[in-house]
Coordinates of C-alpha atoms (C1' of nucleotides) in Angstrom, one line a residue:
Chain A
M831 CA -15.5 7.3 7.9
T832 CA -12.2 7.0 9.7
V833 CA -9.8 9.8 9.0
H834 CA -6.2 8.7 9.3
N835 CA -3.3 11.0 10.1
A836 CA -1.8 10.2 6.8
D837 CA -4.9 11.5 5.0
I838 CA -4.6 14.9 6.7
A839 CA -0.8 15.0 6.1
A840 CA -1.4 14.3 2.4
L841 CA -4.0 17.1 2.3
F842 CA -1.7 19.7 3.8
N843 CA 1.2 18.6 1.6
R844 CA -1.0 18.9 -1.4
M845 CA -1.9 22.4 -0.3
A846 CA 1.7 23.3 0.2
D847 CA 2.6 21.9 -3.3
L848 CA 0.0 24.0 -5.0
L849 CA 0.6 27.2 -3.0
E850 CA 4.3 26.8 -3.9
I851 CA 3.3 26.8 -7.6
E852 CA 1.2 29.9 -7.0
A853 CA 4.2 31.5 -5.4
A854 CA 2.4 32.1 -2.1
N855 CA 4.1 33.3 1.0
P856 CA 6.9 30.8 1.5
F857 CA 6.4 30.7 5.2
R858 CA 2.8 29.9 4.8
I859 CA 3.8 27.0 2.6
R860 CA 6.3 25.9 5.2
A861 CA 3.6 26.1 7.9
Y862 CA 1.5 23.6 5.9
R863 CA 4.5 21.3 5.4
R864 CA 5.4 21.4 9.1
A865 CA 1.9 20.7 10.1
A866 CA 1.7 17.8 7.7
S867 CA 4.9 16.3 9.2
T868 CA 3.7 16.8 12.7
I869 CA 0.4 15.0 12.0
E870 CA 2.1 12.2 10.0
D871 CA 4.6 11.5 12.8
L872 CA 2.0 11.8 15.6
P873 CA 1.8 8.7 17.6
E874 CA -1.9 9.2 18.1
N875 CA -4.9 9.5 15.8
V876 CA -5.9 13.1 15.3
A877 CA -9.6 12.4 14.7
Q878 CA -9.6 10.4 17.9
M879 CA -7.9 13.3 19.8
M880 CA -10.7 15.6 18.5
A881 CA -13.4 13.1 19.5
E882 CA -11.9 13.2 23.0
G883 CA -12.1 16.9 23.0
R884 CA -8.4 17.5 23.1
S885 CA -7.0 20.7 21.6
L886 CA -5.1 20.2 18.4
S887 CA -3.6 23.7 18.5
D888 CA -1.3 22.5 21.3
L889 CA 0.5 20.4 18.7
P890 CA 3.7 22.1 17.3
G891 CA 3.1 24.0 14.1
I892 CA -0.7 23.8 14.4
G893 CA -2.5 26.9 15.3
E894 CA -6.1 27.9 15.4
D895 CA -6.5 28.0 11.6
L896 CA -5.0 24.6 10.8
A897 CA -6.8 23.0 13.8
G898 CA -10.0 24.3 12.3
K899 CA -9.1 22.9 8.9
I900 CA -8.4 19.5 10.4
A901 CA -11.8 19.6 12.1
E902 CA -13.5 20.6 8.9
F903 CA -12.0 17.7 7.1
V904 CA -12.7 15.2 9.8
E905 CA -16.3 16.3 10.0
T906 CA -17.1 16.8 6.4
G907 CA -14.5 14.9 4.4
H908 CA -13.8 18.1 2.5
L909 CA -11.5 21.1 2.8
K910 CA -13.0 24.1 1.2
S911 CA -9.8 26.2 1.0
L912 CA -8.0 23.4 -0.8
E913 CA -10.8 23.1 -3.3
E914 CA -10.5 26.8 -4.0
V915 CA -6.8 26.5 -4.6
E916 CA -7.3 23.5 -6.8
A917 CA -9.8 25.4 -8.9
R918 CA -7.0 27.8 -9.9
T919 CA -4.1 25.4 -9.8
P920 CA -4.9 21.7 -10.7
S921 CA -3.4 19.1 -8.3
A922 CA -1.8 17.3 -11.2
L923 CA 0.7 20.1 -11.5
A924 CA 2.3 19.0 -8.3
A925 CA 3.5 15.8 -10.0
L926 CA 5.4 17.9 -12.6
T927 CA 7.7 19.2 -9.9
A928 CA 9.0 15.7 -9.4
I929 CA 10.9 16.1 -12.7
P930 CA 14.4 17.1 -11.9
G931 CA 15.0 20.7 -13.0
L932 CA 11.4 21.6 -12.8
G933 CA 10.5 23.4 -9.7
P934 CA 7.3 25.3 -8.7
K935 CA 8.3 28.5 -10.6
R936 CA 8.8 26.8 -13.9
V937 CA 5.7 24.6 -13.5
H938 CA 3.7 27.8 -12.9
V939 CA 5.0 29.3 -16.1
L940 CA 4.2 26.1 -18.0
H941 CA 0.6 26.2 -16.7
Q942 CA 0.0 29.9 -17.2
S943 CA 1.6 30.2 -20.7
L944 CA 0.8 26.8 -22.3
G945 CA -2.0 25.5 -20.2
I946 CA 0.0 22.4 -19.3
T947 CA -1.3 20.3 -16.4
T948 CA -0.1 16.8 -17.2
L949 CA 3.1 15.0 -18.0
E950 CA 1.7 14.0 -21.4
Q951 CA 0.9 17.6 -22.3
L952 CA 4.3 18.6 -21.2
A953 CA 6.0 16.0 -23.3
K954 CA 4.0 17.0 -26.3
A955 CA 4.8 20.7 -25.9
A956 CA 8.5 19.9 -25.4
R957 CA 8.6 17.8 -28.6
E958 CA 6.9 20.7 -30.5
H959 CA 9.6 23.1 -29.1
R960 CA 7.1 25.3 -27.5
V961 CA 8.8 25.0 -24.1
R962 CA 12.1 26.6 -25.1
E963 CA 10.3 29.8 -26.1
L964 CA 9.2 30.5 -22.5
P965 CA 11.1 32.9 -20.3
R966 CA 13.8 31.2 -18.2
F967 CA 13.6 28.1 -20.3
S968 CA 15.9 27.0 -23.0
A969 CA 16.5 24.3 -25.6
A970 CA 18.8 22.6 -23.0
I971 CA 16.1 22.5 -20.4
E972 CA 13.6 21.3 -23.0
T973 CA 15.8 18.3 -23.9
K974 CA 16.4 17.6 -20.2
I975 CA 12.7 17.5 -19.5
L976 CA 12.1 15.0 -22.4
D977 CA 15.0 12.9 -21.1
E978 CA 13.6 12.8 -17.6
I979 CA 10.1 11.9 -18.8
A980 CA 11.5 9.1 -20.9
K981 CA 13.3 7.7 -17.8
H982 CA 10.0 8.1 -16.1
R983 CA 10.7 9.7 -12.7
T984 CA 13.4 7.5 -11.3
A985 CA 13.8 10.3 -8.8
E986 CA 11.1 8.7 -6.7
K987 CA 13.1 5.6 -6.1
R988 CA 14.1 4.8 -2.5
F989 CA 16.5 2.1 -1.4
K990 CA 16.4 -0.1 1.7
I991 CA 18.9 0.9 4.3
S992 CA 20.7 -2.4 3.9
T993 CA 21.0 -1.8 0.1
A994 CA 22.2 1.7 0.7
E995 CA 24.9 0.4 3.1
D996 CA 26.1 -1.8 0.4
F997 CA 26.6 1.1 -2.0
A998 CA 28.0 3.3 0.7
R999 CA 30.7 0.8 1.8
G1000 CA 32.5 0.7 -1.5
L1001 CA 32.2 4.4 -2.0
V1002 CA 33.5 5.3 1.4
D1003 CA 36.5 2.9 1.1
Y1004 CA 37.3 4.5 -2.3
L1005 CA 37.1 8.0 -0.9
R1006 CA 39.3 7.2 2.0
S1007 CA 41.9 5.9 -0.4
A1008 CA 42.5 9.4 -1.6
L1009 CA 45.5 11.4 -0.2
G1010 CA 44.3 14.4 1.8
I1011 CA 40.8 13.1 2.6
T1012 CA 41.0 12.7 6.4
Q1013 CA 37.4 11.9 7.4
T1014 CA 34.5 10.4 5.4
L1015 CA 31.0 9.8 6.7
V1016 CA 27.6 9.1 5.2
A1017 CA 25.2 11.6 6.7
G1018 CA 21.6 12.4 5.7
S1019 CA 18.8 10.0 6.3
F1020 CA 21.3 7.1 6.2
R1021 CA 22.9 8.4 9.4
R1022 CA 19.4 9.0 10.9
R1023 CA 18.9 5.3 10.0
K1024 CA 15.6 5.7 8.2
E1025 CA 14.2 2.5 6.9
T1026 CA 14.8 3.6 3.3
V1027 CA 17.0 6.3 1.8
G1028 CA 16.5 8.3 -1.4
D1029 CA 20.2 9.2 -1.9
L1030 CA 23.5 9.2 0.0
D1031 CA 24.8 12.4 1.5
V1032 CA 28.5 11.9 2.0
L1033 CA 30.7 14.3 3.9
A1034 CA 34.5 14.4 3.6
T1035 CA 37.1 16.6 5.1
C1036 CA 40.0 17.7 2.9
A1037 CA 42.2 20.8 2.8
D1038 CA 41.9 20.7 -1.0
G1039 CA 38.2 20.6 -2.0
P1040 CA 38.6 20.5 -5.7
A1041 CA 41.1 17.6 -5.6
A1042 CA 38.6 15.6 -3.4
I1043 CA 35.8 16.3 -5.9
E1044 CA 38.0 15.2 -8.8
H1045 CA 38.7 12.0 -7.0
F1046 CA 35.0 11.5 -6.3
V1047 CA 33.8 11.9 -9.8
A1048 CA 36.5 9.5 -11.0
Y1049 CA 35.0 6.6 -9.0
D1050 CA 34.4 3.8 -11.5
E1051 CA 30.8 3.2 -10.2
V1052 CA 29.8 6.8 -11.3
E1053 CA 27.3 6.7 -14.2
T1054 CA 26.6 10.4 -14.6
V1055 CA 28.0 13.6 -13.0
L1056 CA 25.0 15.7 -12.3
S1057 CA 26.8 18.7 -10.8
K1058 CA 30.3 19.6 -9.9
G1059 CA 31.8 22.5 -8.0
P1060 CA 34.8 23.1 -5.9
T1061 CA 33.2 21.8 -2.6
R1062 CA 30.2 19.9 -3.7
S1063 CA 29.2 17.4 -6.4
T1064 CA 26.2 15.2 -7.2
V1065 CA 26.5 12.0 -9.2
L1066 CA 24.3 9.1 -10.2
L1067 CA 25.9 5.7 -9.5
K1068 CA 25.5 2.8 -11.9
A1069 CA 23.3 1.2 -9.3
G1070 CA 20.8 4.0 -9.7
I1071 CA 21.4 5.8 -6.5
Q1072 CA 22.2 9.5 -6.3
V1073 CA 25.2 10.6 -4.2
D1074 CA 26.0 14.1 -3.0
L1075 CA 29.5 14.7 -1.8
R1076 CA 30.3 17.8 0.3
V1077 CA 33.9 18.6 1.2
V1078 CA 34.7 20.9 4.1
A1079 CA 37.8 21.8 6.1
E1080 CA 38.6 19.9 9.3
E1081 CA 37.5 22.8 11.6
S1082 CA 34.0 22.7 10.0
Y1083 CA 33.5 19.0 10.4
G1084 CA 31.0 19.1 13.2
A1085 CA 28.9 21.9 11.7
A1086 CA 28.9 20.3 8.3
L1087 CA 28.0 16.9 9.8
H1088 CA 25.1 18.4 11.7
Y1089 CA 23.9 20.3 8.6
F1090 CA 24.3 17.3 6.3
T1091 CA 22.7 14.8 8.7
G1092 CA 19.5 16.8 9.0
S1093 CA 16.6 16.4 9.1
K1094 CA 15.9 19.7 7.5
A1095 CA 13.2 20.5 10.0
H1096 CA 15.6 19.6 12.9
N1097 CA 18.3 21.8 11.4
I1098 CA 15.9 24.7 11.1
A1099 CA 14.9 24.4 14.7
V1100 CA 18.5 24.3 15.9
R1101 CA 19.6 27.1 13.7
K1102 CA 16.8 29.2 15.0
R1103 CA 18.0 28.8 18.6
I1104 CA 21.5 29.8 17.6
Q1105 CA 20.2 32.7 15.7
D1106 CA 18.2 33.8 18.6
K1107 CA 21.4 34.3 20.5
G1108 CA 22.7 36.6 17.8
W1109 CA 24.9 34.0 16.2
K1110 CA 24.8 32.3 12.9
L1111 CA 25.1 28.6 12.1
N1112 CA 25.9 27.3 8.7
E1113 CA 27.8 24.2 7.4
Y1114 CA 31.1 25.9 8.1
G1115 CA 30.6 26.6 11.7
I1116 CA 29.0 28.8 14.4
F1117 CA 29.7 32.5 13.9
D1118 CA 29.5 35.6 16.0
G1119 CA 29.6 38.2 13.3
E1120 CA 32.7 37.2 11.2
K1121 CA 34.3 35.3 14.1
R1122 CA 34.1 31.5 14.2
I1123 CA 33.2 30.4 17.7
G1124 CA 32.7 26.7 17.1
G1125 CA 31.8 23.9 14.7
R1126 CA 34.6 21.4 14.9
T1127 CA 32.3 18.8 16.5
E1128 CA 28.6 18.3 16.6
E1129 CA 28.7 18.7 20.3
E1130 CA 29.8 22.3 19.8
V1131 CA 26.8 22.9 17.6
F1132 CA 24.4 21.6 20.2
R1133 CA 26.2 23.4 23.0
A1134 CA 25.8 26.7 21.1
A1135 CA 22.1 26.0 20.9
D1136 CA 22.1 25.3 24.7
L1137 CA 21.2 21.7 24.0
P1138 CA 22.8 18.3 25.0
Y1139 CA 23.9 16.0 22.2
I1140 CA 20.9 14.6 20.3
E1141 CA 21.3 11.2 18.6
P1142 CA 20.9 11.3 14.8
E1143 CA 17.9 8.9 15.0
L1144 CA 16.0 11.5 17.0
R1145 CA 16.6 14.4 14.7
E1146 CA 13.3 14.7 13.0
D1147 CA 11.8 17.7 14.8
R1148 CA 9.4 15.4 16.5
G1149 CA 9.8 16.9 19.9
E1150 CA 13.5 16.1 20.5
I1151 CA 14.4 19.7 21.0
E1152 CA 11.7 20.2 23.6
A1153 CA 12.7 16.9 25.3
A1154 CA 16.4 17.9 25.3
L1155 CA 15.5 21.3 26.9
A1156 CA 13.4 19.5 29.5
G1157 CA 16.2 17.0 30.2
K1158 CA 13.9 14.2 29.0
L1159 CA 15.8 12.8 26.0
P1160 CA 15.5 9.1 26.0
R1161 CA 18.6 6.9 26.6
L1162 CA 18.2 5.0 23.4
V1163 CA 18.6 1.2 23.3
W1164 CA 22.0 0.0 21.9
L1165 CA 22.7 -3.2 20.0
Q1166 CA 24.9 -4.2 23.0
D1167 CA 21.8 -4.2 25.2
I1168 CA 20.3 -7.1 23.3
K1169 CA 20.6 -10.3 25.2
G1170 CA 19.0 -12.7 22.7
D1171 CA 16.8 -13.1 19.6
L1172 CA 13.1 -14.0 20.0
H1173 CA 12.2 -15.0 16.4
T1174 CA 14.2 -17.3 14.3
H1175 CA 13.8 -20.3 12.0
T1176 CA 15.6 -23.5 11.3
R1177 CA 15.6 -26.2 8.6
A1178 CA 12.6 -27.7 10.4
S1179 CA 10.5 -25.2 8.5
D1180 CA 11.9 -22.8 5.9
G1181 CA 15.2 -21.9 7.5
K1182 CA 18.6 -22.9 6.1
S1183 CA 20.6 -23.7 9.3
E1184 CA 20.2 -26.5 11.8
L1185 CA 19.1 -25.9 15.4
A1186 CA 22.6 -26.5 16.8
E1187 CA 24.2 -24.1 14.2
M1188 CA 21.7 -21.4 15.1
A1189 CA 22.5 -21.9 18.7
A1190 CA 26.3 -21.7 18.1
A1191 CA 25.9 -18.5 16.0
A1192 CA 23.8 -16.9 18.8
Q1193 CA 26.4 -17.8 21.4
A1194 CA 29.1 -16.3 19.1
L1195 CA 27.1 -13.1 19.2
G1196 CA 27.2 -13.1 23.0
Y1197 CA 23.5 -13.9 23.4
E1198 CA 22.2 -15.6 26.5
Y1199 CA 19.3 -17.1 24.6
L1200 CA 17.8 -17.8 21.2
A1201 CA 14.2 -18.6 20.6
V1202 CA 13.4 -21.1 17.9
S1203 CA 10.2 -20.2 16.3
D1204 CA 9.6 -22.2 13.1
H1205 CA 6.3 -21.8 11.2
S1206 CA 3.2 -23.7 12.2
R1207 CA 1.4 -26.1 9.9
H1208 CA -0.8 -23.7 8.0
A1209 CA 2.3 -22.3 6.4
T1210 CA 2.6 -25.3 4.1
V1211 CA 5.0 -23.7 1.6
A1212 CA 7.3 -23.1 4.6
H1213 CA 7.0 -26.7 5.7
G1214 CA 5.2 -25.5 8.9
L1215 CA 5.2 -27.8 11.9
D1216 CA 2.2 -29.8 13.0
P1217 CA 1.9 -30.6 16.7
K1218 CA 3.9 -33.9 16.3
R1219 CA 6.8 -32.3 14.5
L1220 CA 6.8 -29.4 16.9
A1221 CA 6.8 -31.8 19.8
A1222 CA 9.8 -33.6 18.4
Q1223 CA 11.7 -30.2 18.0
L1224 CA 10.9 -29.4 21.6
D1225 CA 12.5 -32.6 22.7
E1226 CA 15.5 -31.9 20.7
I1227 CA 15.8 -28.4 22.3
D1228 CA 15.6 -30.0 25.7
K1229 CA 18.5 -32.3 24.8
L1230 CA 20.6 -29.4 23.4
N1231 CA 19.9 -27.2 26.4
D1232 CA 21.3 -29.9 28.7
G1233 CA 24.7 -29.3 27.1
Y1234 CA 24.8 -25.5 27.3
D1235 CA 26.3 -23.4 30.0
G1236 CA 25.1 -19.8 30.3
F1237 CA 23.0 -20.2 27.2
R1238 CA 19.5 -21.5 26.5
L1239 CA 17.4 -22.3 23.5
L1240 CA 13.9 -21.0 24.0
K1241 CA 10.9 -23.0 22.8
S1242 CA 8.7 -21.0 20.5
C1243 CA 6.8 -21.2 17.3
E1244 CA 5.6 -18.6 14.7
V1245 CA 2.0 -19.5 14.9
D1246 CA -0.3 -18.6 12.1
I1247 CA -3.3 -16.4 12.9
L1248 CA -6.0 -18.1 11.0
A1249 CA -8.6 -16.1 9.0
D1250 CA -11.1 -16.5 11.8
G1251 CA -8.7 -15.3 14.5
K1252 CA -8.0 -18.8 15.9
L1253 CA -4.4 -19.9 16.4
D1254 CA -3.1 -22.6 14.0
L1255 CA -2.1 -25.0 16.8
P1256 CA -4.0 -26.4 19.7
D1257 CA -3.4 -25.3 23.3
S1258 CA -2.2 -28.8 24.1
I1259 CA 1.1 -28.1 22.3
L1260 CA 1.2 -24.3 22.7
K1261 CA 1.3 -24.8 26.5
R1262 CA 4.7 -26.6 26.1
L1263 CA 6.2 -23.5 24.6
D1264 CA 8.1 -20.8 26.5
F1265 CA 6.1 -18.3 24.5
T1266 CA 4.5 -17.8 21.0
V1267 CA 5.2 -15.4 18.2
C1268 CA 1.9 -15.0 16.2
A1269 CA 1.5 -13.7 12.7
V1270 CA -0.8 -13.1 9.8
H1271 CA 0.5 -14.8 6.7
Y1272 CA -2.4 -15.0 4.3
Q1273 CA -5.7 -13.2 3.5
F1274 CA -4.0 -9.8 3.5
N1275 CA -6.9 -8.2 1.7
L1276 CA -9.5 -8.2 4.4
G1277 CA -11.1 -4.9 5.3
I1278 CA -9.5 -2.9 8.1
E1279 CA -12.3 -3.9 10.6
E1280 CA -12.2 -7.6 9.8
Q1281 CA -8.4 -7.7 9.8
T1282 CA -8.2 -5.9 13.1
Q1283 CA -10.9 -8.2 14.6
R1284 CA -9.0 -11.2 13.4
I1285 CA -5.9 -10.1 15.3
L1286 CA -7.7 -9.0 18.4
R1287 CA -9.5 -12.4 18.6
A1288 CA -6.1 -14.1 18.3
M1289 CA -4.8 -12.0 21.1
D1290 CA -7.6 -13.2 23.3
N1291 CA -6.0 -16.7 23.3
R1292 CA -4.0 -16.8 26.5
Y1293 CA -1.1 -18.4 24.7
F1294 CA -0.7 -15.4 22.4
N1295 CA 2.5 -13.5 23.4
I1296 CA 4.1 -11.5 20.6
L1297 CA 2.6 -10.2 17.4
A1298 CA 5.2 -10.7 14.7
H1299 CA 5.7 -8.2 11.9
P1300 CA 2.5 -6.4 12.9
T1301 CA 1.5 -4.9 9.5
G1302 CA 3.0 -7.5 7.1
R1303 CA 4.5 -4.9 4.9
L1304 CA 7.5 -5.5 2.7
L1305 CA 9.5 -2.4 1.9
G1306 CA 9.4 -1.6 -1.8
E1307 CA 7.3 -4.7 -2.5
R1308 CA 3.9 -4.5 -0.9
P1309 CA 2.2 -2.3 1.7
G1310 CA 1.0 -3.7 4.9
Y1311 CA -2.5 -5.1 5.3
A1312 CA -5.2 -2.7 6.5
V1313 CA -5.2 -2.8 10.3
D1314 CA -6.1 -0.4 13.1
M1315 CA -2.8 -0.3 14.9
D1316 CA -4.1 2.1 17.6
R1317 CA -6.5 -0.6 18.7
I1318 CA -4.0 -3.4 18.4
I1319 CA -1.6 -1.6 20.6
S1320 CA -4.2 -0.8 23.2
A1321 CA -5.4 -4.4 23.1
A1322 CA -1.8 -5.6 23.6
R1323 CA -1.5 -3.6 26.8
E1324 CA -4.9 -4.8 28.1
R1325 CA -4.0 -8.4 27.5
G1326 CA -0.3 -8.4 28.4
C1327 CA 0.8 -9.1 24.8
F1328 CA 3.8 -7.6 23.0
L1329 CA 4.6 -6.3 19.6
E1330 CA 7.6 -7.2 17.5
V1331 CA 10.0 -4.9 15.7
N1332 CA 11.0 -7.2 12.9
A1333 CA 14.6 -6.4 12.2
H1334 CA 14.7 -7.8 8.7
P1335 CA 15.7 -4.8 6.5
T1336 CA 12.8 -5.5 4.1
R1337 CA 10.3 -5.5 6.9
L1338 CA 11.3 -3.1 9.7
D1339 CA 7.8 -3.7 11.0
L1340 CA 6.7 -2.0 13.4
D1341 CA 7.7 1.4 12.0
D1342 CA 9.2 4.2 14.1
V1343 CA 6.0 6.1 14.7
H1344 CA 4.2 3.0 16.1
C1345 CA 7.2 2.0 18.2
R1346 CA 6.9 5.4 19.9
Q1347 CA 3.1 4.9 20.2
A1348 CA 3.6 1.5 21.9
K1349 CA 6.1 3.0 24.3
Q1350 CA 3.8 5.8 25.3
I1351 CA 1.0 3.4 25.9
G1352 CA 3.3 1.1 27.8
V1353 CA 3.5 -1.9 25.5
K1354 CA 7.0 -3.4 25.4
L1355 CA 8.6 -4.5 22.1
A1356 CA 10.6 -7.5 21.0
I1357 CA 13.3 -6.7 18.6
S1358 CA 13.8 -9.9 16.6
T1359 CA 15.5 -10.8 13.3
D1360 CA 13.2 -13.4 11.9
A1361 CA 16.5 -15.0 10.8
H1362 CA 16.2 -17.9 8.4
S1363 CA 20.0 -18.7 8.7
T1364 CA 22.9 -18.0 11.0
M1365 CA 23.7 -15.0 8.9
G1366 CA 20.3 -13.6 9.4
L1367 CA 20.9 -13.1 13.1
R1368 CA 23.2 -10.2 12.2
A1369 CA 20.2 -8.1 11.0
M1370 CA 19.5 -7.2 14.7
R1371 CA 21.1 -3.9 14.3
Y1372 CA 18.5 -2.7 11.8
G1373 CA 15.8 -3.5 14.2
V1374 CA 17.6 -1.6 17.0
D1375 CA 18.0 1.4 14.7
Q1376 CA 14.3 1.4 13.9
A1377 CA 13.5 1.2 17.6
R1378 CA 15.9 4.0 18.3
R1379 CA 14.0 6.1 15.8
G1380 CA 10.9 5.4 17.8
W1381 CA 12.6 6.7 21.0
I1382 CA 12.8 3.2 22.5
E1383 CA 15.0 2.7 25.5
A1384 CA 16.5 -0.6 26.7
D1385 CA 13.7 -1.0 29.3
D1386 CA 11.1 -0.8 26.6
V1387 CA 12.6 -3.9 24.9
L1388 CA 11.8 -7.5 26.0
N1389 CA 15.0 -9.0 24.9
T1390 CA 17.3 -6.7 26.8
R1391 CA 16.4 -8.8 29.8
S1392 CA 17.8 -12.0 31.1
W1393 CA 15.7 -15.1 30.6
G1394 CA 14.6 -15.0 34.2
E1395 CA 13.1 -11.6 34.0
L1396 CA 11.8 -12.1 30.5
K1397 CA 9.9 -15.3 31.6
K1398 CA 8.0 -13.3 34.1
L1399 CA 6.9 -10.7 31.6
L1400 CA 5.8 -13.4 29.1
S1401 CA 3.5 -15.1 31.6
R1402 CA 0.0 -13.7 31.0
R1403 CA -2.3 -13.2 33.9
G1404 CA -4.5 -16.1 34.6
L1405 CA -2.1 -18.6 33.2
Chain B
dG372 C1' 0.1 30.1 8.8
dC373 C1' 2.7 29.9 13.2
dC374 C1' 4.7 32.1 17.1
dG375 C1' 6.2 35.1 21.4
dT376 C1' 9.9 36.1 29.8
dT377 C1' 12.5 40.7 24.0
dT378 C1' 7.3 40.7 20.3
dT379 C1' -0.1 39.9 19.3
dC380 C1' 3.3 42.2 14.5
dG381 C1' 6.9 41.1 12.0
dG382 C1' 9.7 38.0 11.8
dC383 C1' 10.3 33.1 9.9
dC384 C1' 17.8 28.9 8.1
dC385 C1' 21.4 29.0 4.9
dG386 C1' 24.4 28.1 1.1
dA387 C1' 26.1 25.5 -3.5
dC388 C1' 25.6 24.8 -8.2
dT389 C1' 23.5 25.7 -12.8
dG390 C1' 22.3 28.2 -16.6
dT391 C1' 21.7 32.3 -19.8
dT392 C1' 19.8 35.8 -15.9
dT393 C1' 25.1 40.3 -17.8
dT394 C1' 23.9 40.4 -11.8
dC395 C1' 20.7 36.6 -10.2
dA396 C1' 16.7 33.4 -10.1
dG397 C1' 15.6 28.7 -9.8
dT398 C1' 16.5 24.5 -7.9
dC399 C1' 18.2 21.5 -4.5
dG400 C1' 19.4 19.8 -0.1

DNA sequence: GCCGTTTTCGGCCCGACTGTTTTCAGTCG
C-alpha cells in the first residue's frame, strides 16, 4: 500500500482533535498539528524518504517519537496510540467542533455527561433541552446549536480566490468611503494568495475604532453581525462569506498587518524570535517592556526578528524563516516577468474570440508571444481540431505573423492524451507545431497506477512538451484524478518535458506544494491561462500567485523567456 | 511532543469578544 503524505497529516490532525477534546497538554496538541502541516506541505513523499533511509526527525517539528509513529503507520497501516485515544474519545466527536460555538471543552462535556458522539444525538439532546442543563451551557447556546445544525455546517465553505476578490472589492471601497478610515487592506489567506479562502480578514486604520466598526456593520451587504466590539467585529455577508474587521491606530499598522496576514504558524515562529530577544510582539506593535519600539510597518516587525522582509505568499512556516536567516529566500516571480501565454483557445475549438482578437489582446498586455492551443479532435464537445483543420489554422497563423512586429503567435495545440497514452494527433501534424500542450480530458476514474502510466506513456512521445492542468481538479467541483505526481515530475525531468500551472482560478493546477517539488527537482513550469476569450488572458496573475506560493522564481518559469530562449528549451533531445 | 552557542528540563504567541463565569473560561483567529 502506498502511504501518502496527506494520510499521515490526516492521522496527526485527528490525533490533535481528539487530544484537544481530552484536554491534553496544549503543546503536545500543537506538536501534532505542526507535524501534520509539515508533512502535508512536504514536497516529497515521506514513505519514499523512509524507504531511502533518510531521517524524518530532521524535518521541522518531527522528533524521535513522531518519526517512529510515521514509520509504524507506513509499515503496519495502523497507529496504536491513536487507536487507544479513539477507544476513549470517538473520532466522530471531532466533527462536532465544526459547529460554531462548540469547541473541544464543550464537546468533551457533551460526551462525558450525555454520551453524545454524533450530530444526530446532539440535535436530539438539544431539542429535549438536556443540553442547557450542563455546566457552561445555556438555553441560548442550545438554540444556537440547533440553528447551526439546521444550516448544516456552512462554516466549512471555502471560496475561490477570484470570488473572494469580488466580495472584497465592494467591501473595501465601502470602508474607504468612511471619514477617518485611512488604510484598508484584506489580509489573511487572501493576502497570502491561497487558492481558496474561508473568510476575509480586513484590516483598517482609524483613530476612532468604534466609529469604523459602526460603519462596517452598516454595510448593506451584511446579513448577520456575529460579534461586535470597539476594535473588532465579525459579520456574515449575504453572499455567505464571513468577514472579520480589525481596526487599529496608524502606528500599529505594520504589526497588525503582519499579525492578521498570518499564517498562524508563521506568526508563532516570528513572535518566538522577537520574544527570545526579550521583546513582545502583538498586533499593536513591538514592545520592550511597556515601550513601543516598532510596528508601523511590516518591515519593522521582520527587522525586530532579525529577518529580511518575507513575501506574504511564503508565510506558511514551510521553511521561509530558515531560508531568510540563511539569505536564501527566493526572488519570487512577478506578473511583470511574464512575456507571453502558452495555453489559449480560439473560436476554432471552444474559445469565444478570434485568432486576431486574441493576438491583439496579448499585445495590449505587453506580451511578446501568444500560443494558440485549441483542442484536438477527441474533444468533440469542444469542436476539437483534426489534422486538416489544425493545418488550416497553422497557415492562418503564418499569415498573421507576417504582419506583426515584435510579437508572434506560437503554433500549439492542446492535444488529448488518449486512454492508452497515445496522443490524439499524428506526428505528421504535431511536427509542424512550435510545441504541444497535452492533457487528460476523459477517463478520470482510472486507478492511480493506470492513470500515471497513461501520462508517462504520453510523455514518451517526443512531441510531448507541456503537461496541462496536471491533476484535472476543479476547485469546489471535483478532485483531481488519481495520479502519482512524484513520478510524473521525475519523468518530466528525464524526458525534458514541463508542467503547467494553469492560472484559471477554478483550476490553479499544479498546486503550490507540487510547484515547489518541481522546482527542487529541476522541472520548469509554464504559467498559462487556458484563456477561452480575450478576457481570460487576464487570469495570469492567479497563476503567478500560485507559483509564488510554491517558491517559484522567474528563472523557473518557461514564459518569462523571450521566444528565442524558450524555443531552445522546448526542443527535446533527439529531435 | 518538540527543542536547545543561554537550556537535555522547562519552556512552548497573544489578544478580542461572548456569555452567565460575579472574575473568567471558552472560542476564535
